[in-house]
PDB file of C-alpha atoms and ligand atoms in Angstrom:
ATOM      1  CA  MET A  23      48.086 -22.824 -38.984  1.00 54.00           C
ATOM      2  CA  THR A  24      44.510 -22.058 -38.144  1.00 60.00           C
ATOM      3  CA  THR A  25      43.415 -19.587 -35.557  1.00 63.00           C
ATOM      4  CA  ALA A  26      40.572 -20.557 -33.314  1.00 61.00           C
ATOM      5  CA  PRO A  27      38.162 -17.699 -32.718  1.00 57.00           C
ATOM      6  CA  ALA A  28      37.983 -16.542 -29.142  1.00 58.00           C
ATOM      7  CA  PRO A  29      34.961 -18.146 -27.517  1.00 66.00           C
ATOM      8  CA  ALA A  30      32.084 -15.770 -26.974  1.00 88.00           C
ATOM      9  CA  LEU A  31      31.859 -14.775 -23.351  1.00 96.00           C
ATOM     10  CA  PRO A  32      28.973 -13.011 -21.618  1.00 96.00           C
ATOM     11  CA  THR A  33      29.299  -9.222 -21.599  1.00 95.00           C
ATOM     12  CA  SER A  34      27.922  -8.931 -18.095  1.00 96.00           C
ATOM     13  CA  VAL A  35      27.647 -11.191 -15.046  1.00 97.00           C
ATOM     14  CA  THR A  36      26.018 -11.112 -11.619  1.00 97.00           C
ATOM     15  CA  VAL A  37      28.253 -11.705  -8.622  1.00 98.00           C
ATOM     16  CA  TYR A  38      26.301 -13.326  -5.796  1.00 98.00           C
ATOM     17  CA  GLU A  39      28.170 -12.547  -2.597  1.00 98.00           C
ATOM     18  CA  VAL A  40      28.048 -15.294   0.032  1.00 98.00           C
ATOM     19  CA  GLY A  41      30.723 -14.096   2.472  1.00 97.00           C
ATOM     20  CA  PRO A  42      28.475 -13.070   5.374  1.00 98.00           C
ATOM     21  CA  ARG A  43      26.694 -16.438   5.335  1.00 97.00           C
ATOM     22  CA  ASP A  44      28.866 -19.115   3.699  1.00 95.00           C
ATOM     23  CA  GLY A  45      32.079 -17.318   4.591  1.00 95.00           C
ATOM     24  CA  LEU A  46      31.387 -16.755   8.264  1.00 95.00           C
ATOM     25  CA  GLN A  47      29.389 -19.875   9.104  1.00 92.00           C
ATOM     26  CA  ASN A  48      32.468 -21.960   9.866  1.00 85.00           C
ATOM     27  CA  GLU A  49      34.291 -19.298  11.870  1.00 89.00           C
ATOM     28  CA  ALA A  50      35.093 -20.726  15.303  1.00 85.00           C
ATOM     29  CA  GLY A  51      35.221 -17.396  17.126  1.00 90.00           C
ATOM     30  CA  GLN A  52      31.917 -15.584  17.458  1.00 94.00           C
ATOM     31  CA  VAL A  53      31.849 -12.525  15.181  1.00 97.00           C
ATOM     32  CA  PRO A  54      29.885  -9.669  16.785  1.00 98.00           C
ATOM     33  CA  THR A  55      26.555  -8.899  15.122  1.00 98.00           C
ATOM     34  CA  GLU A  56      27.638  -5.285  14.611  1.00 98.00           C
ATOM     35  CA  VAL A  57      30.696  -6.455  12.655  1.00 98.00           C
ATOM     36  CA  LYS A  58      28.524  -8.684  10.461  1.00 98.00           C
ATOM     37  CA  ALA A  59      26.170  -5.777   9.774  1.00 98.00           C
ATOM     38  CA  GLU A  60      29.050  -3.523   8.824  1.00 98.00           C
ATOM     39  CA  PHE A  61      30.425  -6.302   6.579  1.00 98.00           C
ATOM     40  CA  VAL A  62      27.120  -6.573   4.702  1.00 98.00           C
ATOM     41  CA  GLU A  63      26.715  -2.807   4.482  1.00 98.00           C
ATOM     42  CA  ARG A  64      30.218  -2.316   3.106  1.00 98.00           C
ATOM     43  CA  LEU A  65      29.740  -5.056   0.505  1.00 98.00           C
ATOM     44  CA  LEU A  66      26.522  -3.418  -0.677  1.00 97.00           C
ATOM     45  CA  ALA A  67      28.251  -0.039  -0.763  1.00 96.00           C
ATOM     46  CA  ALA A  68      31.004  -1.586  -2.922  1.00 97.00           C
ATOM     47  CA  GLY A  69      28.332  -2.357  -5.501  1.00 96.00           C
ATOM     48  CA  LEU A  70      27.690  -6.043  -4.939  1.00 97.00           C
ATOM     49  CA  PRO A  71      24.156  -6.523  -6.247  1.00 96.00           C
ATOM     50  CA  VAL A  72      23.299  -9.555  -4.085  1.00 97.00           C
ATOM     51  CA  VAL A  73      24.632 -10.242  -0.599  1.00 98.00           C
ATOM     52  CA  GLU A  74      23.420 -13.345   1.203  1.00 98.00           C
ATOM     53  CA  ALA A  75      23.200 -12.150   4.788  1.00 98.00           C
ATOM     54  CA  THR A  76      22.736 -15.126   7.076  1.00 98.00           C
ATOM     55  CA  SER A  77      20.947 -18.409   7.687  1.00 97.00           C
ATOM     56  CA  PHE A  78      18.007 -19.450   9.819  1.00 96.00           C
ATOM     57  CA  VAL A  79      19.685 -22.759  10.495  1.00 92.00           C
ATOM     58  CA  HIS A  80      19.191 -24.100  14.025  1.00 89.00           C
ATOM     59  CA  PRO A  81      21.773 -22.451  16.340  1.00 88.00           C
ATOM     60  CA  THR A  82      23.026 -25.793  17.654  1.00 89.00           C
ATOM     61  CA  TRP A  83      24.211 -26.643  14.116  1.00 87.00           C
ATOM     62  CA  VAL A  84      25.742 -23.269  13.247  1.00 90.00           C
ATOM     63  CA  PRO A  85      26.204 -21.220  16.431  1.00 92.00           C
ATOM     64  CA  GLN A  86      27.941 -18.466  14.456  1.00 93.00           C
ATOM     65  CA  LEU A  87      24.647 -17.559  12.748  1.00 95.00           C
ATOM     66  CA  ALA A  88      22.447 -17.778  15.852  1.00 95.00           C
ATOM     67  CA  ASP A  89      22.062 -13.994  15.670  1.00 97.00           C
ATOM     68  CA  ALA A  90      20.283 -14.071  12.276  1.00 97.00           C
ATOM     69  CA  ALA A  91      17.182 -12.201  13.465  1.00 97.00           C
ATOM     70  CA  GLU A  92      19.230  -9.630  15.386  1.00 97.00           C
ATOM     71  CA  LEU A  93      21.453  -9.084  12.343  1.00 98.00           C
ATOM     72  CA  LEU A  94      18.512  -8.488  10.033  1.00 98.00           C
ATOM     73  CA  ALA A  95      16.982  -6.050  12.539  1.00 97.00           C
ATOM     74  CA  LEU A  96      20.270  -4.189  12.758  1.00 98.00           C
ATOM     75  CA  LEU A  97      20.575  -4.122   8.975  1.00 98.00           C
ATOM     76  CA  GLU A  98      17.074  -2.730   8.671  1.00 97.00           C
ATOM     77  CA  GLU A  99      18.114   0.118  10.980  1.00 97.00           C
ATOM     78  CA  ARG A 100      21.134   0.783   8.804  1.00 97.00           C
ATOM     79  CA  ILE A 101      19.885   0.241   5.250  1.00 97.00           C
ATOM     80  CA  GLY A 102      16.129   0.292   5.654  1.00 97.00           C
ATOM     81  CA  ASP A 103      13.790  -1.861   3.623  1.00 97.00           C
ATOM     82  CA  ARG A 104      16.633  -3.003   1.381  1.00 96.00           C
ATOM     83  CA  ALA A 105      17.560  -5.420   4.194  1.00 98.00           C
ATOM     84  CA  ARG A 106      14.524  -7.514   3.246  1.00 98.00           C
ATOM     85  CA  ASP A 107      15.965  -8.125  -0.219  1.00 97.00           C
ATOM     86  CA  LEU A 108      19.101  -9.783   1.169  1.00 98.00           C
ATOM     87  CA  PRO A 109      18.843 -13.537   0.636  1.00 98.00           C
ATOM     88  CA  VAL A 110      18.756 -15.704   3.748  1.00 98.00           C
ATOM     89  CA  LEU A 111      19.242 -19.453   3.881  1.00 98.00           C
ATOM     90  CA  VAL A 112      16.288 -21.422   5.230  1.00 97.00           C
ATOM     91  CA  PRO A 113      17.130 -25.077   5.867  1.00 94.00           C
ATOM     92  CA  ASN A 114      13.503 -26.117   6.369  1.00 94.00           C
ATOM     93  CA  ASP A 115       9.964 -24.941   7.099  1.00 95.00           C
ATOM     94  CA  ARG A 116      10.845 -23.597  10.541  1.00 95.00           C
ATOM     95  CA  GLY A 117      13.569 -21.460   9.021  1.00 96.00           C
ATOM     96  CA  LEU A 118      11.089 -20.178   6.454  1.00 98.00           C
ATOM     97  CA  ASP A 119       8.658 -19.247   9.242  1.00 97.00           C
ATOM     98  CA  ARG A 120      11.326 -17.013  10.741  1.00 97.00           C
ATOM     99  CA  ALA A 121      12.101 -15.430   7.349  1.00 98.00           C
ATOM    100  CA  LEU A 122       8.388 -14.780   6.739  1.00 97.00           C
ATOM    101  CA  GLU A 123       8.002 -13.176  10.155  1.00 97.00           C
ATOM    102  CA  LEU A 124      10.778 -10.733   9.312  1.00 96.00           C
ATOM    103  CA  GLY A 125       9.451  -9.929   5.857  1.00 97.00           C
ATOM    104  CA  CYS A 126      12.376 -11.381   3.915  1.00 98.00           C
ATOM    105  CA  ARG A 127      11.806 -11.418   0.156  1.00 98.00           C
ATOM    106  CA  HIS A 128      14.552 -13.801  -0.938  1.00 98.00           C
ATOM    107  CA  VAL A 129      15.396 -17.173   0.573  1.00 98.00           C
ATOM    108  CA  ALA A 130      17.627 -20.091  -0.333  1.00 98.00           C
ATOM    109  CA  VAL A 131      17.408 -23.804   0.376  1.00 98.00           C
ATOM    110  CA  PHE A 132      20.390 -26.115   0.442  1.00 97.00           C
ATOM    111  CA  GLY A 133      20.166 -29.574  -1.135  1.00 97.00           C
ATOM    112  CA  SER A 134      22.598 -32.355  -1.923  1.00 98.00           C
ATOM    113  CA  ALA A 135      23.399 -34.128  -5.173  1.00 98.00           C
ATOM    114  CA  THR A 136      24.538 -37.204  -3.261  1.00 97.00           C
ATOM    115  CA  GLU A 137      23.008 -39.657  -0.828  1.00 97.00           C
ATOM    116  CA  THR A 138      25.817 -39.517   1.716  1.00 96.00           C
ATOM    117  CA  PHE A 139      25.938 -35.745   2.008  1.00 95.00           C
ATOM    118  CA  ALA A 140      22.136 -35.560   2.215  1.00 96.00           C
ATOM    119  CA  GLN A 141      22.291 -37.901   5.186  1.00 96.00           C
ATOM    120  CA  ARG A 142      25.240 -36.193   6.857  1.00 94.00           C
ATOM    121  CA  ASN A 143      24.240 -32.585   6.245  1.00 90.00           C
ATOM    122  CA  LEU A 144      20.445 -32.776   6.165  1.00 93.00           C
ATOM    123  CA  ASN A 145      19.764 -35.927   8.174  1.00 93.00           C
ATOM    124  CA  ARG A 146      17.560 -37.022   5.287  1.00 96.00           C
ATOM    125  CA  SER A 147      17.969 -39.484   2.472  1.00 97.00           C
ATOM    126  CA  TYR A 148      18.554 -38.103  -1.021  1.00 97.00           C
ATOM    127  CA  ASP A 149      14.874 -38.651  -1.832  1.00 97.00           C
ATOM    128  CA  GLU A 150      13.579 -37.419   1.511  1.00 97.00           C
ATOM    129  CA  GLN A 151      15.274 -34.040   1.070  1.00 98.00           C
ATOM    130  CA  PHE A 152      12.928 -33.121  -1.781  1.00 98.00           C
ATOM    131  CA  ALA A 153       9.904 -33.961   0.356  1.00 97.00           C
ATOM    132  CA  MET A 154      11.364 -31.738   3.065  1.00 97.00           C
ATOM    133  CA  PHE A 155      11.921 -28.827   0.661  1.00 98.00           C
ATOM    134  CA  GLU A 156       8.561 -29.106  -1.101  1.00 98.00           C
ATOM    135  CA  PRO A 157       6.429 -27.168   1.420  1.00 98.00           C
ATOM    136  CA  THR A 158       9.246 -24.716   2.092  1.00 98.00           C
ATOM    137  CA  VAL A 159       9.656 -23.757  -1.547  1.00 98.00           C
ATOM    138  CA  ARG A 160       5.921 -23.751  -2.213  1.00 98.00           C
ATOM    139  CA  ARG A 161       5.116 -21.527   0.776  1.00 98.00           C
ATOM    140  CA  ALA A 162       7.961 -19.164  -0.073  1.00 98.00           C
ATOM    141  CA  ARG A 163       6.795 -18.791  -3.655  1.00 98.00           C
ATOM    142  CA  ASP A 164       3.175 -18.369  -2.535  1.00 98.00           C
ATOM    143  CA  ALA A 165       4.390 -15.523  -0.318  1.00 98.00           C
ATOM    144  CA  GLY A 166       5.987 -13.883  -3.361  1.00 98.00           C
ATOM    145  CA  MET A 167       9.567 -14.700  -2.407  1.00 98.00           C
ATOM    146  CA  GLN A 168      12.438 -15.394  -4.751  1.00 98.00           C
ATOM    147  CA  VAL A 169      13.822 -18.857  -4.015  1.00 98.00           C
ATOM    148  CA  ARG A 170      17.323 -19.997  -4.829  1.00 98.00           C
ATOM    149  CA  ALA A 171      18.220 -23.665  -4.511  1.00 98.00           C
ATOM    150  CA  TYR A 172      21.780 -24.637  -3.737  1.00 98.00           C
ATOM    151  CA  LEU A 173      22.878 -28.061  -4.852  1.00 98.00           C
ATOM    152  CA  SER A 174      26.037 -29.305  -3.176  1.00 96.00           C
ATOM    153  CA  MET A 175      28.616 -31.951  -4.179  1.00 97.00           C
ATOM    154  CA  CYS A 176      27.953 -31.451  -7.902  1.00 98.00           C
ATOM    155  CA  PHE A 177      31.541 -32.167  -8.953  1.00 97.00           C
ATOM    156  CA  GLY A 178      32.626 -34.768  -6.428  1.00 96.00           C
ATOM    157  CA  ASP A 179      31.782 -36.035  -2.980  1.00 95.00           C
ATOM    158  CA  PRO A 180      34.299 -36.886  -0.234  1.00 93.00           C
ATOM    159  CA  TRP A 181      32.566 -40.189   0.533  1.00 95.00           C
ATOM    160  CA  GLU A 182      31.197 -41.200  -2.858  1.00 96.00           C
ATOM    161  CA  GLY A 183      33.929 -39.847  -5.135  1.00 95.00           C
ATOM    162  CA  ALA A 184      32.860 -38.862  -8.631  1.00 95.00           C
ATOM    163  CA  VAL A 185      29.219 -37.832  -8.934  1.00 97.00           C
ATOM    164  CA  PRO A 186      27.526 -38.837 -12.199  1.00 98.00           C
ATOM    165  CA  VAL A 187      26.396 -35.868 -14.280  1.00 98.00           C
ATOM    166  CA  GLU A 188      22.951 -37.451 -14.759  1.00 98.00           C
ATOM    167  CA  GLN A 189      22.522 -37.596 -10.983  1.00 98.00           C
ATOM    168  CA  VAL A 190      23.365 -33.885 -10.617  1.00 98.00           C
ATOM    169  CA  VAL A 191      20.970 -32.920 -13.391  1.00 98.00           C
ATOM    170  CA  ALA A 192      18.211 -35.073 -11.891  1.00 98.00           C
ATOM    171  CA  ALA A 193      18.632 -33.460  -8.465  1.00 98.00           C
ATOM    172  CA  GLY A 194      18.701 -29.979  -9.974  1.00 98.00           C
ATOM    173  CA  ARG A 195      15.617 -30.739 -12.029  1.00 98.00           C
ATOM    174  CA  ARG A 196      13.729 -31.795  -8.914  1.00 98.00           C
ATOM    175  CA  LEU A 197      14.653 -28.599  -7.048  1.00 98.00           C
ATOM    176  CA  LEU A 198      13.565 -26.424  -9.959  1.00 98.00           C
ATOM    177  CA  ASP A 199      10.364 -28.453 -10.353  1.00 98.00           C
ATOM    178  CA  LEU A 200       9.535 -27.668  -6.724  1.00 98.00           C
ATOM    179  CA  GLY A 201       9.438 -24.028  -7.787  1.00 98.00           C
ATOM    180  CA  ALA A 202      12.928 -22.678  -7.155  1.00 98.00           C
ATOM    181  CA  ASN A 203      13.736 -19.706  -9.394  1.00 98.00           C
ATOM    182  CA  ALA A 204      17.431 -20.402  -9.660  1.00 98.00           C
ATOM    183  CA  LEU A 205      19.862 -23.225  -9.044  1.00 98.00           C
ATOM    184  CA  SER A 206      23.403 -22.797  -7.729  1.00 98.00           C
ATOM    185  CA  LEU A 207      25.662 -25.732  -8.522  1.00 98.00           C
ATOM    186  CA  GLY A 208      28.253 -26.177  -5.814  1.00 97.00           C
ATOM    187  CA  ASP A 209      31.691 -27.712  -6.046  1.00 96.00           C
ATOM    188  CA  THR A 210      31.561 -28.107  -2.297  1.00 94.00           C
ATOM    189  CA  ILE A 211      34.991 -29.692  -1.881  1.00 93.00           C
ATOM    190  CA  GLY A 212      36.635 -27.883  -4.779  1.00 94.00           C
ATOM    191  CA  VAL A 213      37.713 -30.974  -6.726  1.00 95.00           C
ATOM    192  CA  GLY A 214      36.092 -30.065 -10.035  1.00 97.00           C
ATOM    193  CA  THR A 215      38.074 -29.196 -13.149  1.00 98.00           C
ATOM    194  CA  ALA A 216      37.254 -27.129 -16.209  1.00 98.00           C
ATOM    195  CA  GLY A 217      36.205 -29.978 -18.478  1.00 97.00           C
ATOM    196  CA  GLN A 218      33.544 -31.084 -16.031  1.00 98.00           C
ATOM    197  CA  VAL A 219      32.007 -27.622 -15.991  1.00 98.00           C
ATOM    198  CA  GLY A 220      31.192 -27.518 -19.685  1.00 97.00           C
ATOM    199  CA  GLU A 221      29.941 -31.077 -19.557  1.00 98.00           C
ATOM    200  CA  LEU A 222      27.604 -30.327 -16.655  1.00 98.00           C
ATOM    201  CA  VAL A 223      26.181 -27.117 -18.153  1.00 98.00           C
ATOM    202  CA  ALA A 224      25.632 -28.928 -21.460  1.00 98.00           C
ATOM    203  CA  ALA A 225      23.829 -31.767 -19.678  1.00 98.00           C
ATOM    204  CA  PHE A 226      21.519 -29.268 -17.989  1.00 98.00           C
ATOM    205  CA  GLY A 227      20.898 -27.669 -21.380  1.00 98.00           C
ATOM    206  CA  GLU A 228      19.967 -31.038 -22.865  1.00 98.00           C
ATOM    207  CA  ALA A 229      17.513 -31.426 -19.982  1.00 98.00           C
ATOM    208  CA  GLY A 230      15.896 -28.123 -20.970  1.00 98.00           C
ATOM    209  CA  ILE A 231      17.468 -26.076 -18.180  1.00 98.00           C
ATOM    210  CA  GLU A 232      19.114 -22.998 -19.646  1.00 97.00           C
ATOM    211  CA  ALA A 233      22.340 -21.483 -18.341  1.00 97.00           C
ATOM    212  CA  GLU A 234      20.415 -18.360 -17.286  1.00 97.00           C
ATOM    213  CA  ARG A 235      18.780 -20.318 -14.464  1.00 98.00           C
ATOM    214  CA  LEU A 236      22.093 -21.677 -13.188  1.00 98.00           C
ATOM    215  CA  ALA A 237      24.760 -20.203 -10.956  1.00 98.00           C
ATOM    216  CA  MET A 238      28.167 -21.667 -10.212  1.00 98.00           C
ATOM    217  CA  HIS A 239      29.558 -21.956  -6.700  1.00 98.00           C
ATOM    218  CA  PHE A 240      33.222 -22.851  -6.934  1.00 97.00           C
ATOM    219  CA  HIS A 241      35.721 -23.568  -4.203  1.00 96.00           C
ATOM    220  CA  ASP A 242      39.433 -23.050  -4.617  1.00 95.00           C
ATOM    221  CA  THR A 243      40.606 -25.997  -2.540  1.00 92.00           C
ATOM    222  CA  TYR A 244      42.614 -27.419  -5.439  1.00 93.00           C
ATOM    223  CA  GLY A 245      43.305 -24.052  -7.060  1.00 94.00           C
ATOM    224  CA  GLN A 246      40.768 -24.607  -9.826  1.00 97.00           C
ATOM    225  CA  ALA A 247      38.118 -22.016  -9.029  1.00 97.00           C
ATOM    226  CA  LEU A 248      39.075 -19.403 -11.642  1.00 98.00           C
ATOM    227  CA  ALA A 249      39.764 -21.971 -14.345  1.00 98.00           C
ATOM    228  CA  ASN A 250      36.352 -23.442 -13.641  1.00 98.00           C
ATOM    229  CA  THR A 251      34.815 -19.970 -13.714  1.00 98.00           C
ATOM    230  CA  TYR A 252      36.310 -19.322 -17.136  1.00 98.00           C
ATOM    231  CA  ALA A 253      34.944 -22.624 -18.412  1.00 98.00           C
ATOM    232  CA  ALA A 254      31.538 -21.665 -17.030  1.00 98.00           C
ATOM    233  CA  LEU A 255      31.680 -18.277 -18.780  1.00 98.00           C
ATOM    234  CA  GLN A 256      32.399 -20.107 -22.020  1.00 98.00           C
ATOM    235  CA  ALA A 257      29.363 -22.276 -21.348  1.00 98.00           C
ATOM    236  CA  GLY A 258      27.158 -19.198 -20.936  1.00 97.00           C
ATOM    237  CA  ILE A 259      26.854 -19.012 -17.154  1.00 98.00           C
ATOM    238  CA  THR A 260      26.233 -15.442 -15.963  1.00 98.00           C
ATOM    239  CA  THR A 261      25.847 -15.793 -12.180  1.00 98.00           C
ATOM    240  CA  PHE A 262      28.788 -16.625  -9.934  1.00 98.00           C
ATOM    241  CA  ASP A 263      28.876 -17.106  -6.182  1.00 98.00           C
ATOM    242  CA  ALA A 264      31.910 -15.687  -4.430  1.00 98.00           C
ATOM    243  CA  SER A 265      32.993 -14.815  -0.915  1.00 98.00           C
ATOM    244  CA  ALA A 266      34.761 -11.567  -0.080  1.00 98.00           C
ATOM    245  CA  GLY A 267      38.351 -12.245   0.884  1.00 96.00           C
ATOM    246  CA  GLY A 268      37.896 -15.960   0.176  1.00 96.00           C
ATOM    247  CA  LEU A 269      36.291 -16.399   3.581  1.00 95.00           C
ATOM    248  CA  GLY A 270      34.913 -19.779   4.454  1.00 89.00           C
ATOM    249  CA  GLY A 271      35.581 -23.274   3.462  1.00 73.00           C
ATOM    250  CA  CYS A 272      34.094 -26.666   3.590  1.00 65.00           C
ATOM    251  CA  PRO A 273      34.486 -28.681   6.770  1.00 63.00           C
ATOM    252  CA  TYR A 274      34.573 -31.817   4.619  1.00 63.00           C
ATOM    253  CA  ALA A 275      37.494 -30.701   2.470  1.00 61.00           C
ATOM    254  CA  ARG A 276      41.073 -31.532   3.400  1.00 60.00           C
ATOM    255  CA  SER A 277      42.378 -28.000   2.988  1.00 60.00           C
ATOM    256  CA  ALA A 278      41.391 -24.826   4.782  1.00 55.00           C
ATOM    257  CA  THR A 279      40.935 -22.917   1.537  1.00 69.00           C
ATOM    258  CA  GLY A 280      37.403 -22.619   0.421  1.00 88.00           C
ATOM    259  CA  ASN A 281      35.150 -20.277  -1.427  1.00 96.00           C
ATOM    260  CA  LEU A 282      36.264 -18.491  -4.550  1.00 97.00           C
ATOM    261  CA  ALA A 283      37.347 -15.031  -3.409  1.00 97.00           C
ATOM    262  CA  THR A 284      35.175 -12.225  -4.763  1.00 98.00           C
ATOM    263  CA  GLU A 285      38.308 -10.191  -5.480  1.00 98.00           C
ATOM    264  CA  ASN A 286      39.909 -12.982  -7.521  1.00 98.00           C
ATOM    265  CA  LEU A 287      36.723 -13.233  -9.567  1.00 98.00           C
ATOM    266  CA  LEU A 288      36.490  -9.460 -10.049  1.00 98.00           C
ATOM    267  CA  TRP A 289      40.118  -9.224 -11.167  1.00 97.00           C
ATOM    268  CA  MET A 290      39.559 -11.807 -13.877  1.00 97.00           C
ATOM    269  CA  LEU A 291      36.248 -10.295 -15.003  1.00 97.00           C
ATOM    270  CA  ARG A 292      37.846  -6.866 -15.243  1.00 95.00           C
ATOM    271  CA  GLY A 293      40.632  -8.255 -17.396  1.00 95.00           C
ATOM    272  CA  LEU A 294      38.087  -9.878 -19.671  1.00 96.00           C
ATOM    273  CA  GLY A 295      36.096  -6.654 -19.982  1.00 95.00           C
ATOM    274  CA  ILE A 296      33.024  -8.313 -18.463  1.00 96.00           C
ATOM    275  CA  SER A 297      30.706  -5.904 -16.685  1.00 95.00           C
ATOM    276  CA  THR A 298      29.518  -6.490 -13.141  1.00 95.00           C
ATOM    277  CA  GLY A 299      27.047  -3.630 -13.370  1.00 82.00           C
ATOM    278  CA  THR A 300      23.348  -3.960 -13.092  1.00 65.00           C
ATOM    279  CA  GLY A 301      22.760  -4.259 -16.782  1.00 43.00           C
ATOM    280  CA  MET A 302      21.140  -0.828 -16.992  1.00 44.00           C
ATOM    281  CA  GLY A 303      23.776   0.432 -19.380  1.00 43.00           C
ATOM    282  CA  THR A 304      25.407   2.908 -17.040  1.00 44.00           C
ATOM    283  CA  GLY A 305      26.038   0.508 -14.184  1.00 54.00           C
ATOM    284  CA  ALA A 306      29.469   1.248 -12.834  1.00 71.00           C
ATOM    285  CA  GLY A 307      29.886  -2.296 -11.641  1.00 91.00           C
ATOM    286  CA  ILE A 308      31.481  -3.478  -8.457  1.00 96.00           C
ATOM    287  CA  ASP A 309      34.274  -1.389  -6.956  1.00 96.00           C
ATOM    288  CA  LEU A 310      37.160  -3.867  -6.580  1.00 96.00           C
ATOM    289  CA  ASP A 311      39.173  -1.531  -4.354  1.00 96.00           C
ATOM    290  CA  ALA A 312      36.225  -1.150  -1.992  1.00 97.00           C
ATOM    291  CA  VAL A 313      35.795  -4.939  -1.767  1.00 97.00           C
ATOM    292  CA  VAL A 314      39.522  -5.353  -1.078  1.00 98.00           C
ATOM    293  CA  ALA A 315      39.369  -2.720   1.660  1.00 98.00           C
ATOM    294  CA  THR A 316      36.366  -4.487   3.163  1.00 98.00           C
ATOM    295  CA  SER A 317      38.139  -7.859   3.147  1.00 97.00           C
ATOM    296  CA  ALA A 318      41.297  -6.342   4.652  1.00 97.00           C
ATOM    297  CA  TRP A 319      39.153  -4.823   7.391  1.00 97.00           C
ATOM    298  CA  MET A 320      37.364  -8.149   7.956  1.00 97.00           C
ATOM    299  CA  ALA A 321      40.688  -9.996   8.100  1.00 95.00           C
ATOM    300  CA  ARG A 322      41.726  -7.671  10.929  1.00 96.00           C
ATOM    301  CA  GLN A 323      38.460  -8.438  12.729  1.00 96.00           C
ATOM    302  CA  LEU A 324      39.149 -12.167  12.393  1.00 94.00           C
ATOM    303  CA  GLY A 325      42.812 -11.818  13.298  1.00 92.00           C
ATOM    304  CA  ARG A 326      44.328 -13.509  10.268  1.00 90.00           C
ATOM    305  CA  PRO A 327      45.182 -12.559   6.692  1.00 91.00           C
ATOM    306  CA  SER A 328      42.834 -13.144   3.793  1.00 92.00           C
ATOM    307  CA  PRO A 329      43.640 -16.240   1.719  1.00 91.00           C
ATOM    308  CA  SER A 330      42.794 -14.285  -1.451  1.00 94.00           C
ATOM    309  CA  ALA A 331      45.816 -13.633  -3.681  1.00 94.00           C
ATOM    310  CA  VAL A 332      44.170 -10.495  -5.064  1.00 96.00           C
ATOM    311  CA  VAL A 333      43.450  -9.112  -1.599  1.00 96.00           C
ATOM    312  CA  ARG A 334      47.083  -9.732  -0.601  1.00 94.00           C
ATOM    313  CA  ALA A 335      48.371  -8.131  -3.790  1.00 95.00           C
ATOM    314  CA  LEU A 336      46.173  -5.041  -3.619  1.00 95.00           C
ATOM    315  CA  ALA A 337      45.896  -4.486   0.117  1.00 91.00           C
ATOM    316  CA  GLY A 338      49.605  -4.867   0.783  1.00 72.00           C
ATOM    317  CA  SER A 339      51.257  -6.542   3.748  1.00 47.00           C
ATOM    318  CA  GLY A 340      49.708  -6.509   7.160  1.00 44.00           C
ATOM    319  CA  SER A 341      46.182  -6.705   5.916  1.00 42.00           C
TER     320      SER A 341
HETATM  321 MG1  LIG B  16      30.825 -22.318  -0.359  1.00 72.62          MG
END
């Protein structure tokens, strides 16, 4: 009997927290701006190195985030200039104008790997979306901003089914060629499985796009998010999107479950001995208990329990 060596895993990863934006954007009941600010502040205090705060999407599309400017002003009062480092989503040039006015230093755009989702979510064709993003990304980079590009439906699309790997790589290539610093590959409806992850990362590598420039954005709709995360670690991915408490979902998925819970991710990383510190050698990493407490608090604000198994296990009943 032969023993396969354990695959080399990264020693340290960056957790990119999306709860305040991706997690809250589909909440039906309006969350008070003060609660959102406290949510962001507590996540930062727990040691999360990146917290995406909000989106400058038009309020008629996402009424929950209509208070983006007020939230950032409130955060500046509470955490000072650090508020300008929190990434904000900018769907287009008008959104970027608002981010520039407020002095934001990190923005994200949101593209689609498929034609149907581009048309439904962006009201643009697949090709037209890149023309729309071009001035946004260029102006943001010219202003010295960091730009992240999200790419959605990378592992399957509710209307088109399987999405060819070559199509995902081509879309990602175009977003990076526009000038984006980093690319987050989204399993928007959570249908992906572990084998696809390695295949996709390898295809990006063959296209000259290293794992360091990629992030993974998994959804747990089919219970695959952690398995997919492990496959991504094996493939050399070191940035993972996650949402505190598992908040948020995809309106196009059949199930209510959505984003990979930050706590579920942290539990696995801790077990694997993978650091979530800042890479400075003494970084203490993210405080799992503090994230759990934050999610339990947020669940009380929203009036329903967190879908995260780790939050339920560590916070006890009634949270
Ligand atoms: Mg998501």
